[in-house]
mmCIF file of C-alpha atoms in Angstrom:
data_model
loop_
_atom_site.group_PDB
_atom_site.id
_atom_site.type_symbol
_atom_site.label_atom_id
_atom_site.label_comp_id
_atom_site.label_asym_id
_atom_site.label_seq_id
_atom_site.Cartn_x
_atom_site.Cartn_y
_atom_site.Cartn_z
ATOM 1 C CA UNK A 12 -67.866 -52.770 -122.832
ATOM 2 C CA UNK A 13 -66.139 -54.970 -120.523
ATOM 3 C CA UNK A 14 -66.301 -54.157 -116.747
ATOM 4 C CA UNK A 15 -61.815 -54.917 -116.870
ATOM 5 C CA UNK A 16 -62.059 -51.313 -119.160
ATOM 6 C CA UNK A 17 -63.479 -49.553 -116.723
ATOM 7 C CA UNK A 18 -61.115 -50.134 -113.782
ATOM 8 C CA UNK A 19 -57.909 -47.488 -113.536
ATOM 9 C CA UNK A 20 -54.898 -47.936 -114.449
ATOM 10 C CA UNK A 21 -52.887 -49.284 -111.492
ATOM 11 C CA UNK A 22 -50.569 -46.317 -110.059
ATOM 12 C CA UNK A 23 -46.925 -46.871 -111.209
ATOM 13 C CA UNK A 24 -45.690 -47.629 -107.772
ATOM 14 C CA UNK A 25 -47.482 -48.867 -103.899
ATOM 15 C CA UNK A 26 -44.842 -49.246 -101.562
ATOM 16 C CA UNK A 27 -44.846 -49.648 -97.908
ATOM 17 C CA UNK A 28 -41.990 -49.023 -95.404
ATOM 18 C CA UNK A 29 -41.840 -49.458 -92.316
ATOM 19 C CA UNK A 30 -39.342 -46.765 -90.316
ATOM 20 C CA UNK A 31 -40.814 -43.647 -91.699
ATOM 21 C CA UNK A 32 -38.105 -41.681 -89.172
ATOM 22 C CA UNK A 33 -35.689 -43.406 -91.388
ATOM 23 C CA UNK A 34 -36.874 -41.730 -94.502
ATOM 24 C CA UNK A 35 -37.319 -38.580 -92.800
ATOM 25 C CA UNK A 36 -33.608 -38.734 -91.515
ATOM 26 C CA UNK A 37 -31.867 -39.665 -95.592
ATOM 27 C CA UNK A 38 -34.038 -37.029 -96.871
ATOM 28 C CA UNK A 39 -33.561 -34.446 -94.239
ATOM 29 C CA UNK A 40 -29.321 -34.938 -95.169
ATOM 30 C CA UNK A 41 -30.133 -33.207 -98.597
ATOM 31 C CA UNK A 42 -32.160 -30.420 -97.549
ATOM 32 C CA UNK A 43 -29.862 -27.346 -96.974
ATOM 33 C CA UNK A 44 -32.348 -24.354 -97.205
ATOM 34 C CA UNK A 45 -36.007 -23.734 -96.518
ATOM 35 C CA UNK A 46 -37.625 -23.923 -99.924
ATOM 36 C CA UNK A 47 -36.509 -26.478 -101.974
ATOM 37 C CA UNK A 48 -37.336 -28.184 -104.665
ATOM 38 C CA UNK A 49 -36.556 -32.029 -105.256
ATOM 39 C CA UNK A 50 -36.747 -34.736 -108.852
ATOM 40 C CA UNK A 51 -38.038 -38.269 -107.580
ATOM 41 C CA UNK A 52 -37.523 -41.205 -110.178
ATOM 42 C CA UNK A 53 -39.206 -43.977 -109.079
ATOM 43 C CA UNK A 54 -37.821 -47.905 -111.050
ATOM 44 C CA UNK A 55 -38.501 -51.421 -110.576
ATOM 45 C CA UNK A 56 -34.938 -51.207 -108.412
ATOM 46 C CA UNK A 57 -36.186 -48.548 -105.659
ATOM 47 C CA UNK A 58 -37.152 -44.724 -105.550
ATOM 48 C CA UNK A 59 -34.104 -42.049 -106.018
ATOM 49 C CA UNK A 60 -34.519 -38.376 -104.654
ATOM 50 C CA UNK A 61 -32.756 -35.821 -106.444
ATOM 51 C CA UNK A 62 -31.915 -32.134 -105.359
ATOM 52 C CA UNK A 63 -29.766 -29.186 -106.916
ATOM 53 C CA UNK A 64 -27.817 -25.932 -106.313
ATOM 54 C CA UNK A 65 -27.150 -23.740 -109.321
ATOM 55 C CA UNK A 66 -25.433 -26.923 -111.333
ATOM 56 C CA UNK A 67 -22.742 -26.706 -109.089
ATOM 57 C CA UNK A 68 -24.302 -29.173 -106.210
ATOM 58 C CA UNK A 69 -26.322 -32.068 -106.452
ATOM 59 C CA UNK A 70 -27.341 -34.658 -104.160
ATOM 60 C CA UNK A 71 -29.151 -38.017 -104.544
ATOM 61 C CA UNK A 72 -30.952 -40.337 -101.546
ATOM 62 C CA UNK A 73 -31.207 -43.432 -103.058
ATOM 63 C CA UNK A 74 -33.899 -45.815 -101.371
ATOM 64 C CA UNK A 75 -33.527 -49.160 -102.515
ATOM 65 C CA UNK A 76 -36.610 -51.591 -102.950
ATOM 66 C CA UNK A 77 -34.766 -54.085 -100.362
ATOM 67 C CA UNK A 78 -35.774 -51.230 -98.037
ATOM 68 C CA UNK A 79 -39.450 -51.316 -98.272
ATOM 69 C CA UNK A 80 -41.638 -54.185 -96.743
ATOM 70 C CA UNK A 81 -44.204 -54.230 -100.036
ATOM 71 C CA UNK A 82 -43.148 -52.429 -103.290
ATOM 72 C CA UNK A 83 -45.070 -53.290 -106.600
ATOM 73 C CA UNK A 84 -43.854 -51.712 -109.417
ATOM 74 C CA UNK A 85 -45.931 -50.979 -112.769
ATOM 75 C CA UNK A 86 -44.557 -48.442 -114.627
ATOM 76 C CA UNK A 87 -42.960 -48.829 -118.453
ATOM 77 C CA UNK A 88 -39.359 -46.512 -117.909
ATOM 78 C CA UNK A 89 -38.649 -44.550 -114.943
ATOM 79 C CA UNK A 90 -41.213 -41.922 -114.615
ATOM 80 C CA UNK A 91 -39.952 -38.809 -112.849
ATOM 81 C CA UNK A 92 -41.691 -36.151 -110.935
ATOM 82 C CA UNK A 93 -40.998 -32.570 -108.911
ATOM 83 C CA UNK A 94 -42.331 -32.247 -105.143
ATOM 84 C CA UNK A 95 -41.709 -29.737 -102.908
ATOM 85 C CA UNK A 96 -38.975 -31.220 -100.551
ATOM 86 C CA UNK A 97 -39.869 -29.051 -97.261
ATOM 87 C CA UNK A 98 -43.004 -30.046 -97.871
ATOM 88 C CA UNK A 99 -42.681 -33.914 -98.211
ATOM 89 C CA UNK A 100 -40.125 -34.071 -95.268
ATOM 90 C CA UNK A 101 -42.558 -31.990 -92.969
ATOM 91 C CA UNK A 102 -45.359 -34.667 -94.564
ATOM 92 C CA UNK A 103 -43.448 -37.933 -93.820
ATOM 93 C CA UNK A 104 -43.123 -35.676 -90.418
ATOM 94 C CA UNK A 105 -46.653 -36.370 -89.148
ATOM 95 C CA UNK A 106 -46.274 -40.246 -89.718
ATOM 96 C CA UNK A 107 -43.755 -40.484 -87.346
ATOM 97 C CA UNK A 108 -43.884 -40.986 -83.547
ATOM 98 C CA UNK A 109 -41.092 -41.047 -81.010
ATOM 99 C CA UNK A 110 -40.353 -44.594 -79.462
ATOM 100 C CA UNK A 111 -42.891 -46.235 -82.285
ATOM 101 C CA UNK A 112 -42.303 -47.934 -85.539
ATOM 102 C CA UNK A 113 -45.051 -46.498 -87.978
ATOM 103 C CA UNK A 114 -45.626 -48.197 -91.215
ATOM 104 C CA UNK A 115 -46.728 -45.866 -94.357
ATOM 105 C CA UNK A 116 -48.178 -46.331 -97.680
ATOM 106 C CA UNK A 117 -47.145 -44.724 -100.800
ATOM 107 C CA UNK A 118 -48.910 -44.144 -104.152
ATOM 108 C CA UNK A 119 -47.969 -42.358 -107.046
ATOM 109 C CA UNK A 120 -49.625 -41.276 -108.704
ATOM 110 C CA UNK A 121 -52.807 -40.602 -107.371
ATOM 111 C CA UNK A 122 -56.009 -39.440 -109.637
ATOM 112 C CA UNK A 123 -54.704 -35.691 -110.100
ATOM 113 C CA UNK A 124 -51.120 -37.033 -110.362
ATOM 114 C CA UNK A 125 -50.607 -36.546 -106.545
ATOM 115 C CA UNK A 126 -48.221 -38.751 -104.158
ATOM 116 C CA UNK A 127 -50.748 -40.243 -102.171
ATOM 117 C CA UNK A 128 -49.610 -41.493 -98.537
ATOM 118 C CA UNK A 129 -51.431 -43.018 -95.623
ATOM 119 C CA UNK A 130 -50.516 -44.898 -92.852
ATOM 120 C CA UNK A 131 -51.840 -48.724 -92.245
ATOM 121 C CA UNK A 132 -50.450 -50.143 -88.883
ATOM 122 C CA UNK A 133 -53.143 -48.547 -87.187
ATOM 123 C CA UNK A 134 -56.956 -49.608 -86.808
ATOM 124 C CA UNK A 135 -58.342 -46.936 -84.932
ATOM 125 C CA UNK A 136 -56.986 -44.302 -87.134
ATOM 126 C CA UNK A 137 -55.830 -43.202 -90.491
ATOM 127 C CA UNK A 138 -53.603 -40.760 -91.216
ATOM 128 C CA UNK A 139 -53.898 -39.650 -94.988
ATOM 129 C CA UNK A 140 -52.180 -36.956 -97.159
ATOM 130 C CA UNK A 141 -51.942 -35.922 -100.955
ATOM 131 C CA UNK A 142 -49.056 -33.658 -102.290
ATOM 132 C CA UNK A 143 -49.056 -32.032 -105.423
ATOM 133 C CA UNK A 144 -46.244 -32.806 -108.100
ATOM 134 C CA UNK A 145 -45.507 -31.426 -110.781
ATOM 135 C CA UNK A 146 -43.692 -32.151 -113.981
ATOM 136 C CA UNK A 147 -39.822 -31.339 -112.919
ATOM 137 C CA UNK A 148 -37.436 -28.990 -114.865
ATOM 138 C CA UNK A 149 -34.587 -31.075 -116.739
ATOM 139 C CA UNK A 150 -31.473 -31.748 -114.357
ATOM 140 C CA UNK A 151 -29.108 -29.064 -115.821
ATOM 141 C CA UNK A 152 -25.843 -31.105 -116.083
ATOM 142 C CA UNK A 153 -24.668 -34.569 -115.587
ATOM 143 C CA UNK A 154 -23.573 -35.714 -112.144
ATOM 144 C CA UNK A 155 -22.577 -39.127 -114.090
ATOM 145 C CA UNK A 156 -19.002 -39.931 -111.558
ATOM 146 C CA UNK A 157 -15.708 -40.107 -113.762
ATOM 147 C CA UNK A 158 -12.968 -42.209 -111.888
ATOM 148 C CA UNK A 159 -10.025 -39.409 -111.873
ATOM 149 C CA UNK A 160 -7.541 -42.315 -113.260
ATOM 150 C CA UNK A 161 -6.916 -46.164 -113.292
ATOM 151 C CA UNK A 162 -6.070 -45.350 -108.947
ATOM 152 C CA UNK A 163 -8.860 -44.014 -107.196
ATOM 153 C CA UNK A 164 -8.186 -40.806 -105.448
ATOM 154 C CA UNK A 165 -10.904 -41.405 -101.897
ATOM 155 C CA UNK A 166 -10.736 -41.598 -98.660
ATOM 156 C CA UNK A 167 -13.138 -42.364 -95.803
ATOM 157 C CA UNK A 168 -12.917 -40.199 -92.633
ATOM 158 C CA UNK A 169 -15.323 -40.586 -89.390
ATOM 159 C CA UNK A 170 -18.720 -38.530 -90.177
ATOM 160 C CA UNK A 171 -18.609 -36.596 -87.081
ATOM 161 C CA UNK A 172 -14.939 -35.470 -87.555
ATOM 162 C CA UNK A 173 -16.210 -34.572 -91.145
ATOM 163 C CA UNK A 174 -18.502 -32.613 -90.108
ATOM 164 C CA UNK A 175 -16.557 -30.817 -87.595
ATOM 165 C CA UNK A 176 -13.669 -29.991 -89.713
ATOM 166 C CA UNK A 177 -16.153 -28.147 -91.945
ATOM 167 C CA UNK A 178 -17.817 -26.490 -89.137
ATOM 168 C CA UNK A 179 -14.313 -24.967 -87.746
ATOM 169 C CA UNK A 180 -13.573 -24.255 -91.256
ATOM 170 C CA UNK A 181 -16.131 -21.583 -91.812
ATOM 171 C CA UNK A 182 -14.305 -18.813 -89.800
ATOM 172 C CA UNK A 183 -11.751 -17.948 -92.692
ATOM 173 C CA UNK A 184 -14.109 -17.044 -94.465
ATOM 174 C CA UNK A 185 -13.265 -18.137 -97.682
ATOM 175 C CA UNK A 186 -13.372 -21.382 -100.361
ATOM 176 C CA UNK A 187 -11.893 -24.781 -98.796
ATOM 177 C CA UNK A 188 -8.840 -26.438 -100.618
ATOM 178 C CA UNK A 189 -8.849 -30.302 -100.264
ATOM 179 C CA UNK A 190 -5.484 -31.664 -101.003
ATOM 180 C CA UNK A 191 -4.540 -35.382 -100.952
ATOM 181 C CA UNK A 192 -0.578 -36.852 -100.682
ATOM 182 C CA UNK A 193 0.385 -40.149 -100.681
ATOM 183 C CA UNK A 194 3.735 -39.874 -98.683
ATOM 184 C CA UNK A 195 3.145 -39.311 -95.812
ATOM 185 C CA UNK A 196 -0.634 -40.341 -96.931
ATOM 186 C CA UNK A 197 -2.398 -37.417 -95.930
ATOM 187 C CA UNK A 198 -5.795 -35.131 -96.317
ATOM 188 C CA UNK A 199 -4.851 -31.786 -95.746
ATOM 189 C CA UNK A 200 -8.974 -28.980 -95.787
ATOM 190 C CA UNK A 201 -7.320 -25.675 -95.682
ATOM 191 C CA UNK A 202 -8.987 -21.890 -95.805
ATOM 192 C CA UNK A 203 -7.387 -18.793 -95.898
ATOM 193 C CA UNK A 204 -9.385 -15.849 -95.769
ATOM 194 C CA UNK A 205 -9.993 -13.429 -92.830
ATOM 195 C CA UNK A 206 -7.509 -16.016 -91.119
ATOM 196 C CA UNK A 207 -5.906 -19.560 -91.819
ATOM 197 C CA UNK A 208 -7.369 -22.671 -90.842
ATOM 198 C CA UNK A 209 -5.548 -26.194 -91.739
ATOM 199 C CA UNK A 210 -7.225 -29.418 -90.193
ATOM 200 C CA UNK A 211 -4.932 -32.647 -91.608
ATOM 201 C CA UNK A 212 -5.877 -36.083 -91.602
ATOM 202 C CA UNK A 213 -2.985 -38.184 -90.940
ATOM 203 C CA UNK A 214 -3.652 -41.513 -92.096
ATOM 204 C CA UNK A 215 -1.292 -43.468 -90.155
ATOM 205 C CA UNK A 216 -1.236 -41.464 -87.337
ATOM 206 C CA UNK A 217 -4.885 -41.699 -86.495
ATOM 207 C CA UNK A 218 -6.688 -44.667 -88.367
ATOM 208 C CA UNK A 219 -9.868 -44.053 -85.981
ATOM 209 C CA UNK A 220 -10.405 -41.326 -87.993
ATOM 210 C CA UNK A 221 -9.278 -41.621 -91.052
ATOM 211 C CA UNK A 222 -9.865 -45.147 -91.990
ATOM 212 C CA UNK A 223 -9.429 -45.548 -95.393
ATOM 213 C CA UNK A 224 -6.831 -43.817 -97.483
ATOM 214 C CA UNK A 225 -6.238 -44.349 -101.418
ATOM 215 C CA UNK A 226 -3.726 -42.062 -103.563
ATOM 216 C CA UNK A 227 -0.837 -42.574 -105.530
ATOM 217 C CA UNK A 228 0.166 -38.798 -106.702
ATOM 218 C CA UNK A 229 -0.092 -35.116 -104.841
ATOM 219 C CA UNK A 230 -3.469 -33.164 -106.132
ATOM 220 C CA UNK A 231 -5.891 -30.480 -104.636
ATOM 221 C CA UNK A 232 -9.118 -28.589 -105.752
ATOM 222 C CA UNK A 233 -11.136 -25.636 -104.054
ATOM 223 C CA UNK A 234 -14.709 -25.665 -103.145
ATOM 224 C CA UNK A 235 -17.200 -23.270 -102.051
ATOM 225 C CA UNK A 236 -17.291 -23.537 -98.548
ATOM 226 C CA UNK A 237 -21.287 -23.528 -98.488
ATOM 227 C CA UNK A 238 -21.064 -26.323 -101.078
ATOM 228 C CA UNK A 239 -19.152 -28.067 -98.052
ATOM 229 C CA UNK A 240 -21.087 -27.562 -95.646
ATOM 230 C CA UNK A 241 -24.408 -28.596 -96.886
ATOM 231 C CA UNK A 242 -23.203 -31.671 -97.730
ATOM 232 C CA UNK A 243 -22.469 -32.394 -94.022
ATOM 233 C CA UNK A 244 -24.595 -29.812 -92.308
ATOM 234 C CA UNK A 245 -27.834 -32.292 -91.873
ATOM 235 C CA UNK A 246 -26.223 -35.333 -91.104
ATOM 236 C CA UNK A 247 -29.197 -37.245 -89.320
ATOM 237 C CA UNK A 248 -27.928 -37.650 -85.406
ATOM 238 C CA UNK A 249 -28.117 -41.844 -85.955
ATOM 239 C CA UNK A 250 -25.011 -41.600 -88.540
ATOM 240 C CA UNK A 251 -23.069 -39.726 -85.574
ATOM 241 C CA UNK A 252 -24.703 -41.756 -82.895
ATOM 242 C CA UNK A 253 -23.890 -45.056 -84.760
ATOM 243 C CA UNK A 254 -20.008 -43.891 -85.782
ATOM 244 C CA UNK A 255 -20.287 -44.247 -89.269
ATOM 245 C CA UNK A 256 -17.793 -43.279 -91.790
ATOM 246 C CA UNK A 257 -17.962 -41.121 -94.803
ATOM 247 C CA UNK A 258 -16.234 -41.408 -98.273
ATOM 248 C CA UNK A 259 -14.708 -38.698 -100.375
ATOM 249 C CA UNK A 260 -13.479 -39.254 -103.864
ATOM 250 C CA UNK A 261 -12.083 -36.907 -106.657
ATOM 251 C CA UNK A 262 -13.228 -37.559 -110.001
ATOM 252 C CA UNK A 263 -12.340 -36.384 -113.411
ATOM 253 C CA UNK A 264 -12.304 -32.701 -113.306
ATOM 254 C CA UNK A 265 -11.558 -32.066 -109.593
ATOM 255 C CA UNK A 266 -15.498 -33.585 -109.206
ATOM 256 C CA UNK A 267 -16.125 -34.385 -105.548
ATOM 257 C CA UNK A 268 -18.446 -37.092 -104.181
ATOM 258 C CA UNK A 269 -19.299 -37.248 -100.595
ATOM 259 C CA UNK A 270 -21.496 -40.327 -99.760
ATOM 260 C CA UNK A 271 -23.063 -41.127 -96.010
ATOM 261 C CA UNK A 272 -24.866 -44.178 -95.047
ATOM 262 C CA UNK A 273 -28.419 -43.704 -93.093
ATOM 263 C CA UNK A 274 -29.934 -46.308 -91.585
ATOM 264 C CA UNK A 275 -33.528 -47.038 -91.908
ATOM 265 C CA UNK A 276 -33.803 -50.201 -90.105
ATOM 266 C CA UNK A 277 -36.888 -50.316 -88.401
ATOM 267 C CA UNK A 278 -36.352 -49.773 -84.691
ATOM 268 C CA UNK A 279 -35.401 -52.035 -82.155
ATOM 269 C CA UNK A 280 -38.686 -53.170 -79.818
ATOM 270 C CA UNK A 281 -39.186 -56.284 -77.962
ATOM 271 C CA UNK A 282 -40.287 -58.209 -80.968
ATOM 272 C CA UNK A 283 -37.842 -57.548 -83.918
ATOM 273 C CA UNK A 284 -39.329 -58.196 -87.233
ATOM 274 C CA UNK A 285 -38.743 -61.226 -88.642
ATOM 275 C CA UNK A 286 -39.327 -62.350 -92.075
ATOM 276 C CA UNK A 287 -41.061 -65.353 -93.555
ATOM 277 C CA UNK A 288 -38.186 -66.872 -93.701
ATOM 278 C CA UNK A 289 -37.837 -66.842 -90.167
ATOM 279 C CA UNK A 290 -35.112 -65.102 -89.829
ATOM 280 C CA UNK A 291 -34.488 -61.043 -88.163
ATOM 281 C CA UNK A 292 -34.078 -58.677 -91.128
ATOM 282 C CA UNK A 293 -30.371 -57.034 -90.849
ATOM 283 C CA UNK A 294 -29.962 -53.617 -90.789
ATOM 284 C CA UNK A 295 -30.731 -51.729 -94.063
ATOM 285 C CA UNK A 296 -29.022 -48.518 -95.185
ATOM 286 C CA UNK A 297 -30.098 -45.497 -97.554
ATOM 287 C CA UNK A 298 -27.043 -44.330 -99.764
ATOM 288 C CA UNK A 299 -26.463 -40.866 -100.195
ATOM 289 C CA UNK A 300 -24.262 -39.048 -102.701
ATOM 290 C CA UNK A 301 -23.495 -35.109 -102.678
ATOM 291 C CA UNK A 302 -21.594 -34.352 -106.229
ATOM 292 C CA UNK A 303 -19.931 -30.778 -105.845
ATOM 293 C CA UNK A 304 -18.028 -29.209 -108.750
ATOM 294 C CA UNK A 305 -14.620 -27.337 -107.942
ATOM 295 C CA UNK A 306 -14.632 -23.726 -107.921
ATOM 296 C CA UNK A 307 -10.869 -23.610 -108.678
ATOM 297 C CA UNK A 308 -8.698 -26.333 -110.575
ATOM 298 C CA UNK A 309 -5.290 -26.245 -108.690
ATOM 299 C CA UNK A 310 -3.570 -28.792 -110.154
ATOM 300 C CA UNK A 311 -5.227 -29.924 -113.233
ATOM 301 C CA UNK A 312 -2.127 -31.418 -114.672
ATOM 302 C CA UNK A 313 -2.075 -33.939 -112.118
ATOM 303 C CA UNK A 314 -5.740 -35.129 -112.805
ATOM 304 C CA UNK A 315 -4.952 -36.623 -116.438
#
């Protein structure tokens, strides 16, 4: 027997990144209660992180390969596995040290069909952990995005004054009506409940915070407000620090997609990483979508 036939298999990914606070921040956007359970698909294009809420939420962290300083990819398909997501942020937790750029490892999977991780920018040390995985549950619908029409229906608001408009909206107690009009052009998050709350979005009026506006007819759907709020409630402090903006489009079916941008550029220090091709890296970005269903259709005949 050849000596080749006794080596293992190589793992279907090793990656290596280098701003593990980065990761921790993305993943830490999709985690709205304490035990939590989370689908990774790793590909040949990056690694995607999937959570879900009783098929009526779903959010995705999508970490492109661009973002990692190695990745070798092995695998036939795109193999998928279940992780505790508590557990993996907590994890990716220990890596990480204030003020200090920390580079990690990643295998998967390991001999027992663990996620192996270990860090590698240090030699005086090693930190080294294995989680368990385990083979994940089917996703129970299909968050595949519908455009509403041949016009998008989206707009893009400042993330901070997304986030606070949800926060004040909690008090009435009830489900939150999103309604879009193109004259004036306006985004109108309304709850009536124990009280009435109506936060607009004039687009014209104040483009700092509304800064993108497309519509060309009246429509509105209700949400659960906790379907809302958790997909604003963990916005990492860097997407607020930083200003960033987040988009909101209604798909086919009153289907609403929030998406953030998190960066996980390695931090800033007195010698800024640069590449072999001598130049400084820009700053690279995790995409994150939240796909919430509508608890009410209020004006399905304008959605065809």
């Amino acid at each position: 027997m050849s000596s080749s036939a006794l080596e293992p298999a190589a793992p279907d990914l090793v990656c290596q990144m280098d701003n593990v606070q980065g990761m921790v921040d993305a993943f830490s956007a999709v985690r709205w209660k304490r035990h939590q359970d989370a689908v990774i698909e790793l590909s040949e294009h990056g690694v995607v992180l999937i959570v879900e809420e009783t098929s009526c939420l779903q959010a995705k962290v999508y970490l492109q390969r661009e973002l990692f300083i190695r990745y070798e990819y092995h695998a036939e398909g795109r193999p998928r596995f279940g992780v505790s997501l508590g557990l993996f942020v907590d994890c990716l937790n220990t890596f990480s040290a204030p003020g200090r750029s920390s580079i990690i490892e990643i295998r998967y999977p390991g001999p027992d069909m663990q996620l192996l991780i270990k860090s590698v920018d240090s030699l005086d040390a090693c930190i080294y952990a294995e989680i368990r995985t385990r083979i994940p549950d089917t996703i129970s619908w299909d968050y595949n995005f519908e455009p509403a029409g041949s016009s998008p229906l989206s707009f893009t608001v400042k993330s901070a004054a997304l986030k606070e408009a949800i926060d004040d909206l909690e008090w009435p107690g009830s489900s939150i009506k999103i309604s879009l009009q193109p004259a004036p052009p306006c985004v109108t998050f309304k709850g009536e409940g124990h009280g009435d709350l109506q936060i607009d979005f004039m687009y014209y009026a104040n483009t700092d915070l509304l800064i993108a506006f497309q519509c060309d007819h009246q429509i509105s759907y209700r949400y659960k407000y906790k379907f809302l709020q958790a997909a604003t409630s963990n916005l990492p402090s860097s997407v607020i620090r930083d200003n960033r903006g987040s988009k909101l489009t209604m798909g086919r079916g009153g289907m609403l997609k929030v998406q953030h941008l998190v960066s996980v550029a390695r931090p800033s220090t007195s010698h800024p990483h640069v590449d072999s091709a001598g130049y400084q890296q820009p700053s690279r970005i995790a995409y994150i979508e939240f796909f919430v269903k509508p608890e009410v259709n209020e004006d399905a005949a304008n959605d065809s």
